[in-house]
Amino acid sequence: MATVVLVGTLDTKGAEYGWLRERLRGGGVDVLVVDTGVIGAPHFDAGVPREEVARAAGADLAALRAAGDRGAAVTAMARGAAEVVARLYEAGRLHCVMAIGGSGGTSIATRAMRGLPLGVPKLMVSSMAAGDVSPYVGHVDITMMYSVVDIAGINTISAPVLANAADAAVGMAKGFAAAGCRALRPADLAAGERPLVATSMAGVTTAGVDAARARLTELGYEVLVFHVSGAGGRTLESMAGQGLFAGVLDLTLSELADDLVGGILRAGPDRLTAAGRHGVPQVVSPGALDMVKFGPPDTLPPVMRDRHVLVHNPSITVVRTTVEECAELGRRVAAKLRAATGPVEVCLPLRGLSTLGEPGGPYHDPVADAALFGTLREGLRGSGVTVVDVDADINSVSFGRAAADRMHRMITAGPAARG
């Protein structure tokens, strides 16, 4: 029978976990509860008691309780829960991991969830799920569900929310067990039948990336597309750093513009570095560097409101990058690519960086684009990085296929030929 592992504090959320356990059992799964509480007495006995969780973290429960440091206790129990949950998965005793909680409980449980491979069902019902969940989710396939009200009793609102969550966990656990518990580990991805190529995409570069993806698929690759949402770029970098990709076709760099100007979809300072650091072949294009992304129009910073603003969709407002910003972005991209230890080629789409920036589009600005191209070329001068001018916009089929062909040639050349 499939087993759902519940991870939670049975002192502060014991009644809610007891209700959830019975709902899960009613759905036809076994339930194993891991208690991560520290201070108060548990509402019921857990399958994995809190003392065992503390020991798994190399800590002593009594000492954690006596210290009275909530932050240290949460950190220790999160570390212990991650160890316990990993052991349960390896022993075949976990087909879904689920938790409910506020900030502390979410922090503990998602730490455990992030340690499990891709494909293992992970469900977090949290009062924190309507905000920025990136610290909890990281680069992992955690399903976050907003609890609407705090996890504080079973009431008119919490009952149907938790019932839906439990029913979802039952379905995921049974499905995972029926499929033979097939998770995806890094070694499995790297050992696939087709070499993996990563590429980056936004809505404004979709057509070009789709053309590149189709061409690479024809050539025998499996292409993983990462949305440049901040989290997407960080995930691409993380996986590239694990050596999972034969090549990285990085056609959309808008996260770098957000990082420079203060947009909301930032991927951090390590964006565009992992493939180069690990010698992975790269074909790069400055796609979507003609814009910075912010939230809904009423959240736009005052300093941006007099600039060239467009409402991309109800959740995203974009601002055109200036000549000065484009010049700086060219310098930053060049500096990152100069540091690469593997082969790099840069394809410059001379007729536009996005659907908004192509001829006739609202962000078509040859002067700003020229500033970007100019500092990028200058920054790469003498570096050994090949820079290719393509007389097309980034979304043209010809551009996408040409970039894909360059990626293929680079990969098949082999280290000796490239060296």
Coordinates of C-alpha atoms in Angstrom, one line a residue:
M1 CA 0.0 0.0 0.0
A2 CA 1.2 3.5 -0.8
T3 CA 2.4 5.6 2.2
V4 CA 2.1 9.3 2.8
V5 CA 4.7 10.7 5.2
L6 CA 3.5 13.7 7.2
V7 CA 6.1 16.0 8.5
G8 CA 5.0 18.5 11.2
T9 CA 5.0 19.8 14.7
L10 CA 2.6 17.7 16.8
D11 CA 2.7 20.2 19.7
T12 CA 1.4 23.3 17.9
K13 CA -0.4 21.6 15.0
G14 CA -1.2 18.2 16.5
A15 CA -5.0 18.4 16.2
E16 CA -4.8 19.4 12.5
Y17 CA -2.3 16.6 11.8
G18 CA -4.6 14.1 13.5
W19 CA -7.5 15.2 11.4
L20 CA -5.3 15.1 8.2
R21 CA -4.0 11.6 9.1
E22 CA -7.6 10.2 9.3
R23 CA -8.5 11.9 6.0
L24 CA -5.5 10.3 4.3
R25 CA -6.3 6.8 5.8
G26 CA -9.8 7.1 4.6
G27 CA -8.4 7.6 1.1
G28 CA -6.7 4.2 1.2
V29 CA -3.1 4.9 2.0
D30 CA -0.9 4.3 5.0
V31 CA 0.3 7.3 7.0
L32 CA 3.6 7.7 8.8
V33 CA 4.0 10.9 10.9
V34 CA 7.3 12.5 11.6
D35 CA 7.2 14.8 14.6
T36 CA 9.3 17.9 14.4
G37 CA 8.0 19.7 17.5
V38 CA 10.3 20.7 20.3
I39 CA 8.6 22.5 23.2
G40 CA 5.0 21.3 24.0
A41 CA 3.8 17.7 24.4
P42 CA 2.7 16.0 21.2
H43 CA -1.0 15.5 20.7
F44 CA -0.4 11.9 19.7
D45 CA 2.4 9.5 19.2
A46 CA 4.3 9.8 15.9
G47 CA 5.7 7.0 13.9
V48 CA 9.0 8.9 14.0
P49 CA 9.2 10.7 17.4
R50 CA 10.8 14.1 17.8
E51 CA 13.7 12.6 19.8
E52 CA 14.7 10.5 16.7
V53 CA 14.4 13.6 14.4
A54 CA 16.8 15.5 16.7
R55 CA 19.3 12.7 16.8
A56 CA 19.2 12.5 13.0
A57 CA 20.4 16.1 13.1
G58 CA 23.2 15.3 15.6
A59 CA 21.3 17.2 18.3
D60 CA 19.8 16.4 21.6
L61 CA 16.1 17.3 22.1
A62 CA 16.4 18.2 25.7
A63 CA 19.3 20.5 25.0
L64 CA 17.3 22.2 22.2
R65 CA 14.4 22.7 24.5
A66 CA 16.6 24.0 27.4
A67 CA 18.3 26.5 25.1
G68 CA 15.1 28.3 24.3
D69 CA 16.4 29.4 20.9
R70 CA 13.5 28.9 18.5
G71 CA 15.6 29.6 15.4
A72 CA 18.3 27.1 16.4
A73 CA 15.6 24.5 17.2
V74 CA 13.9 25.0 13.8
T75 CA 17.2 24.7 12.0
A76 CA 18.1 21.5 13.8
M77 CA 14.8 19.9 13.4
A78 CA 14.7 20.8 9.7
R79 CA 18.1 19.2 9.3
G80 CA 16.9 16.1 11.1
A81 CA 13.7 15.9 9.2
A82 CA 15.6 16.0 5.9
E83 CA 17.7 13.1 7.1
V84 CA 14.7 11.0 8.3
V85 CA 12.7 11.6 5.1
A86 CA 15.6 10.7 2.9
R87 CA 16.0 7.4 4.8
L88 CA 12.3 6.6 4.5
Y89 CA 12.4 7.2 0.8
E90 CA 15.5 5.0 0.3
A91 CA 13.8 2.3 2.3
G92 CA 10.7 2.4 0.1
R93 CA 8.5 3.7 2.8
L94 CA 7.6 7.0 1.2
H95 CA 5.4 7.6 -1.8
C96 CA 4.4 11.2 -1.0
V97 CA 5.6 13.6 1.6
M98 CA 3.1 16.2 2.9
A99 CA 3.1 18.9 5.5
I100 CA 0.9 21.8 6.7
G101 CA 2.1 24.9 8.6
G102 CA 3.1 28.5 8.9
S103 CA 6.6 29.9 8.4
G104 CA 8.4 27.6 10.8
G105 CA 6.6 24.5 9.8
T106 CA 7.0 25.3 6.1
S107 CA 10.7 25.9 6.6
I108 CA 11.2 22.6 8.3
A109 CA 9.1 20.5 5.9
T110 CA 10.3 22.0 2.7
R111 CA 13.9 21.5 3.7
A112 CA 13.1 17.8 3.9
M113 CA 11.3 17.9 0.6
R114 CA 14.1 19.6 -1.2
G115 CA 16.4 16.6 -0.4
L116 CA 14.2 14.2 -2.4
P117 CA 14.7 13.5 -6.1
L118 CA 12.6 15.1 -8.8
G119 CA 9.4 13.2 -9.4
V120 CA 8.8 12.2 -5.7
P121 CA 5.4 13.8 -4.8
K122 CA 5.8 16.7 -2.4
L123 CA 2.9 18.8 -1.1
M124 CA 3.1 21.8 1.2
V125 CA 0.0 23.4 2.5
S126 CA 1.1 26.8 3.9
S127 CA -0.1 30.2 5.0
M128 CA 3.1 31.4 3.3
A129 CA 2.1 30.1 -0.1
A130 CA 0.6 33.3 -1.5
G131 CA 3.9 35.2 -1.2
D132 CA 7.4 34.6 -2.5
V133 CA 7.8 30.8 -2.1
S134 CA 11.3 30.6 -3.7
P135 CA 13.1 30.1 -0.4
Y136 CA 10.9 27.1 0.3
V137 CA 10.8 25.6 -3.2
G138 CA 14.3 26.2 -4.4
H139 CA 14.9 24.2 -7.5
V140 CA 12.6 21.3 -6.6
D141 CA 9.2 20.2 -7.7
I142 CA 7.4 21.1 -4.5
T143 CA 3.6 21.7 -4.9
M144 CA 2.7 24.7 -2.7
M145 CA -0.9 25.2 -1.7
Y146 CA -2.3 28.3 0.0
S147 CA -4.1 27.5 3.2
V148 CA -6.2 30.7 3.0
V149 CA -6.5 30.8 6.8
D150 CA -3.7 30.0 9.2
I151 CA -3.2 26.4 10.2
A152 CA -5.1 26.9 13.5
G153 CA -8.0 24.5 14.0
I154 CA -10.4 22.7 11.7
N155 CA -13.0 25.2 10.6
T156 CA -15.3 26.2 7.8
I157 CA -12.5 27.2 5.6
S158 CA -9.6 25.0 6.6
A159 CA -11.6 21.7 6.4
P160 CA -12.3 21.8 2.7
V161 CA -8.8 23.1 1.9
L162 CA -7.1 20.4 3.9
A163 CA -9.5 17.8 2.5
N164 CA -8.6 18.7 -1.0
A165 CA -4.9 18.6 -0.1
A166 CA -5.2 15.2 1.5
D167 CA -7.1 13.8 -1.5
A168 CA -4.4 15.2 -3.8
A169 CA -1.7 13.6 -1.7
V170 CA -3.6 10.2 -1.8
G171 CA -3.7 10.4 -5.6
M172 CA -0.1 11.4 -6.0
A173 CA 1.1 8.6 -3.6
K174 CA -1.0 5.9 -5.3
G175 CA 0.1 7.1 -8.8
F176 CA 3.8 7.2 -7.8
A177 CA 3.6 3.7 -6.3
A178 CA 1.8 2.3 -9.3
A179 CA 4.4 3.8 -11.6
G180 CA 7.1 1.9 -9.8
C181 CA 8.3 4.9 -7.7
R182 CA 10.2 6.3 -10.7
A183 CA 12.0 9.4 -9.5
L184 CA 14.7 11.4 -11.5
R185 CA 18.1 11.6 -10.0
P186 CA 20.9 13.6 -11.6
A187 CA 22.7 10.4 -12.7
D188 CA 19.5 9.2 -14.4
L189 CA 19.2 12.4 -16.4
A190 CA 22.9 12.4 -17.4
A191 CA 22.6 8.7 -18.5
G192 CA 19.6 9.1 -20.8
E193 CA 19.4 7.8 -24.3
R194 CA 19.6 11.3 -25.8
P195 CA 22.1 14.0 -24.8
L196 CA 20.4 16.9 -22.9
V197 CA 20.6 20.5 -24.0
A198 CA 19.3 23.3 -21.8
T199 CA 17.8 26.4 -23.3
S200 CA 16.2 29.6 -21.8
M201 CA 13.0 31.1 -23.0
A202 CA 10.4 33.8 -22.3
G203 CA 7.1 34.5 -23.9
V204 CA 8.8 37.2 -26.1
T205 CA 11.5 34.7 -27.4
T206 CA 9.2 31.6 -27.7
A207 CA 9.2 31.4 -31.5
G208 CA 12.9 31.5 -31.9
V209 CA 13.5 29.0 -29.0
D210 CA 10.9 26.7 -30.4
A211 CA 12.6 26.7 -33.8
A212 CA 15.9 25.8 -32.0
R213 CA 14.3 23.1 -29.9
A214 CA 12.7 21.5 -33.0
R215 CA 16.0 21.5 -34.8
L216 CA 17.9 20.0 -31.9
T217 CA 15.3 17.4 -31.5
E218 CA 15.8 16.5 -35.1
L219 CA 19.5 16.1 -34.4
G220 CA 18.9 13.6 -31.6
Y221 CA 18.9 15.8 -28.5
E222 CA 16.4 16.1 -25.7
V223 CA 15.9 19.8 -25.0
L224 CA 14.9 21.1 -21.5
V225 CA 13.4 24.6 -21.7
F226 CA 13.8 26.9 -18.7
H227 CA 11.5 29.9 -18.2
V228 CA 13.5 33.0 -17.3
S229 CA 11.4 33.7 -14.2
G230 CA 14.3 34.0 -11.8
A231 CA 13.7 30.5 -10.4
G232 CA 14.0 29.1 -13.9
G233 CA 17.4 30.7 -14.4
R234 CA 18.6 29.6 -11.0
T235 CA 17.5 26.0 -11.8
L236 CA 19.3 26.0 -15.2
E237 CA 22.5 27.2 -13.4
S238 CA 22.1 24.5 -10.7
M239 CA 21.6 21.7 -13.2
A240 CA 24.4 22.9 -15.5
G241 CA 26.7 22.9 -12.4
Q242 CA 25.9 19.2 -11.9
G243 CA 27.2 18.3 -15.3
L244 CA 23.8 17.2 -16.7
F245 CA 23.9 19.0 -20.0
A246 CA 25.9 18.3 -23.2
G247 CA 25.4 22.0 -24.0
V248 CA 23.5 25.1 -23.0
L249 CA 21.7 27.2 -25.6
D250 CA 21.1 30.3 -23.6
L251 CA 19.0 32.4 -25.9
T252 CA 17.1 34.5 -23.3
L253 CA 19.0 36.6 -20.7
S254 CA 16.3 39.0 -19.4
E255 CA 17.1 37.9 -15.8
L256 CA 20.3 39.9 -16.2
A257 CA 18.4 43.0 -17.1
D258 CA 16.2 42.6 -14.0
D259 CA 19.3 42.1 -11.9
L260 CA 20.8 45.3 -13.2
V261 CA 17.7 47.6 -13.1
G262 CA 15.8 46.1 -10.2
G263 CA 13.1 44.0 -11.9
I264 CA 11.3 41.2 -10.1
L265 CA 12.5 38.2 -12.1
R266 CA 16.1 38.1 -11.0
A267 CA 18.2 35.0 -11.0
G268 CA 21.1 36.3 -8.9
P269 CA 24.8 37.0 -9.6
D270 CA 25.6 33.4 -10.7
R271 CA 23.3 33.6 -13.8
L272 CA 25.3 32.7 -17.0
T273 CA 28.3 31.3 -15.1
A274 CA 27.8 27.6 -14.3
A275 CA 28.2 26.2 -17.8
G276 CA 31.3 28.3 -18.4
R277 CA 32.7 27.3 -15.0
H278 CA 32.3 23.6 -15.8
G279 CA 33.4 23.7 -19.4
V280 CA 30.0 23.0 -20.9
P281 CA 29.7 24.2 -24.5
Q282 CA 27.5 27.3 -24.8
V283 CA 25.7 29.2 -27.5
V284 CA 24.5 32.5 -26.1
S285 CA 22.2 35.2 -27.4
P286 CA 21.2 38.4 -25.6
G287 CA 17.5 37.7 -26.1
A288 CA 15.0 39.9 -24.2
L289 CA 17.7 42.2 -22.8
D290 CA 15.5 45.0 -24.3
M291 CA 13.2 44.9 -21.3
V292 CA 13.0 44.7 -17.5
K293 CA 10.1 43.0 -15.9
F294 CA 8.0 44.3 -12.9
G295 CA 4.7 43.2 -11.4
P296 CA 1.3 44.6 -12.0
P297 CA 1.1 48.3 -13.2
D298 CA 0.2 49.6 -9.7
T299 CA 3.4 48.1 -8.3
L300 CA 5.7 49.8 -10.8
P301 CA 8.4 51.8 -8.9
P302 CA 7.8 55.6 -9.3
V303 CA 11.2 56.1 -11.0
M304 CA 10.1 53.8 -13.8
R305 CA 6.7 55.3 -14.5
D306 CA 8.0 58.0 -16.9
R307 CA 9.9 55.5 -19.0
H308 CA 8.7 53.3 -22.0
V309 CA 6.2 51.1 -20.1
L310 CA 4.0 48.3 -21.5
V311 CA 1.6 46.0 -19.7
H312 CA 2.7 42.6 -20.8
N313 CA -0.1 40.8 -19.0
P314 CA -2.1 41.5 -15.8
S315 CA 0.8 40.2 -13.7
I316 CA 3.8 41.6 -15.6
T317 CA 4.7 45.1 -16.6
V318 CA 7.8 45.7 -18.8
V319 CA 10.1 48.7 -19.1
R320 CA 12.4 49.2 -22.1
T321 CA 16.1 49.2 -21.2
T322 CA 18.0 52.4 -22.0
V323 CA 21.1 52.9 -24.1
E324 CA 23.2 53.2 -21.0
E325 CA 21.6 50.1 -19.4
C326 CA 22.1 48.1 -22.7
A327 CA 25.8 49.1 -22.8
E328 CA 26.3 47.9 -19.2
L329 CA 24.5 44.7 -19.9
G330 CA 26.9 44.1 -22.8
R331 CA 29.8 44.5 -20.5
R332 CA 28.4 42.2 -17.9
V333 CA 27.6 39.4 -20.4
A334 CA 31.0 39.7 -21.9
A335 CA 32.7 39.5 -18.5
K336 CA 30.8 36.3 -17.6
L337 CA 31.6 34.7 -21.0
R338 CA 35.2 35.6 -20.9
A339 CA 35.5 33.5 -17.7
A340 CA 34.2 30.4 -19.4
T341 CA 36.5 27.4 -19.4
G342 CA 34.6 25.7 -22.3
P343 CA 33.8 26.8 -25.8
V344 CA 31.4 29.7 -26.3
E345 CA 29.7 31.3 -29.3
V346 CA 27.5 34.4 -29.2
C347 CA 24.8 34.9 -31.8
L348 CA 23.6 38.5 -32.2
P349 CA 20.1 38.9 -33.7
L350 CA 20.6 42.2 -35.4
R351 CA 16.9 42.8 -36.2
G352 CA 15.5 42.5 -32.7
L353 CA 15.9 40.9 -29.3
S354 CA 12.3 40.0 -28.7
T355 CA 8.8 40.2 -30.2
L356 CA 8.6 43.7 -28.8
G357 CA 12.0 44.7 -30.1
E358 CA 11.7 43.5 -33.7
P359 CA 11.1 46.1 -36.5
G360 CA 7.8 47.8 -36.1
G361 CA 7.6 46.6 -32.5
P362 CA 7.2 49.1 -29.6
Y363 CA 10.6 48.3 -28.2
H364 CA 12.5 48.4 -31.5
D365 CA 15.5 50.7 -30.7
P366 CA 18.5 50.2 -33.0
V367 CA 20.6 52.7 -31.0
A368 CA 20.1 50.8 -27.7
D369 CA 20.6 47.4 -29.4
A370 CA 23.8 48.8 -31.0
A371 CA 25.1 49.9 -27.6
L372 CA 24.5 46.4 -26.3
F373 CA 26.2 44.7 -29.2
G374 CA 29.1 47.1 -29.2
T375 CA 30.1 46.6 -25.6
L376 CA 29.6 42.9 -25.9
R377 CA 31.9 42.7 -28.9
E378 CA 34.5 44.9 -27.3
G379 CA 34.4 43.0 -24.0
L380 CA 35.0 39.7 -25.9
R381 CA 37.7 41.0 -28.1
G382 CA 40.8 38.7 -27.8
S383 CA 38.9 36.2 -25.6
G384 CA 38.5 33.4 -28.1
V385 CA 34.8 33.6 -28.0
T386 CA 33.2 33.6 -31.4
V387 CA 30.7 36.4 -32.1
V388 CA 28.4 36.0 -35.0
D389 CA 26.1 38.6 -36.5
V390 CA 22.8 37.2 -37.7
D391 CA 20.7 39.4 -40.0
A392 CA 17.4 38.3 -38.4
D393 CA 15.3 38.8 -35.3
I394 CA 15.6 36.4 -32.5
N395 CA 12.1 34.9 -33.2
S396 CA 12.8 34.0 -36.8
V397 CA 13.0 30.3 -37.7
S398 CA 16.3 30.9 -39.4
F399 CA 17.9 32.4 -36.3
G400 CA 16.7 29.5 -34.0
R401 CA 17.8 26.8 -36.4
A402 CA 21.2 28.5 -37.0
A403 CA 21.8 28.7 -33.2
A404 CA 20.9 25.1 -32.8
D405 CA 23.2 24.0 -35.6
R406 CA 26.0 25.9 -33.9
M407 CA 25.2 24.1 -30.7
H408 CA 25.3 20.8 -32.4
R409 CA 28.6 21.5 -34.1
M410 CA 30.2 22.6 -30.9
I411 CA 29.0 19.5 -29.0
T412 CA 30.1 17.0 -31.7
A413 CA 33.5 18.6 -32.1
G414 CA 34.6 17.0 -28.9
P415 CA 37.1 18.3 -26.4
A416 CA 40.1 17.6 -28.4
A417 CA 38.8 19.4 -31.5
R418 CA 37.6 22.3 -29.5
G419 CA 40.9 22.6 -27.7

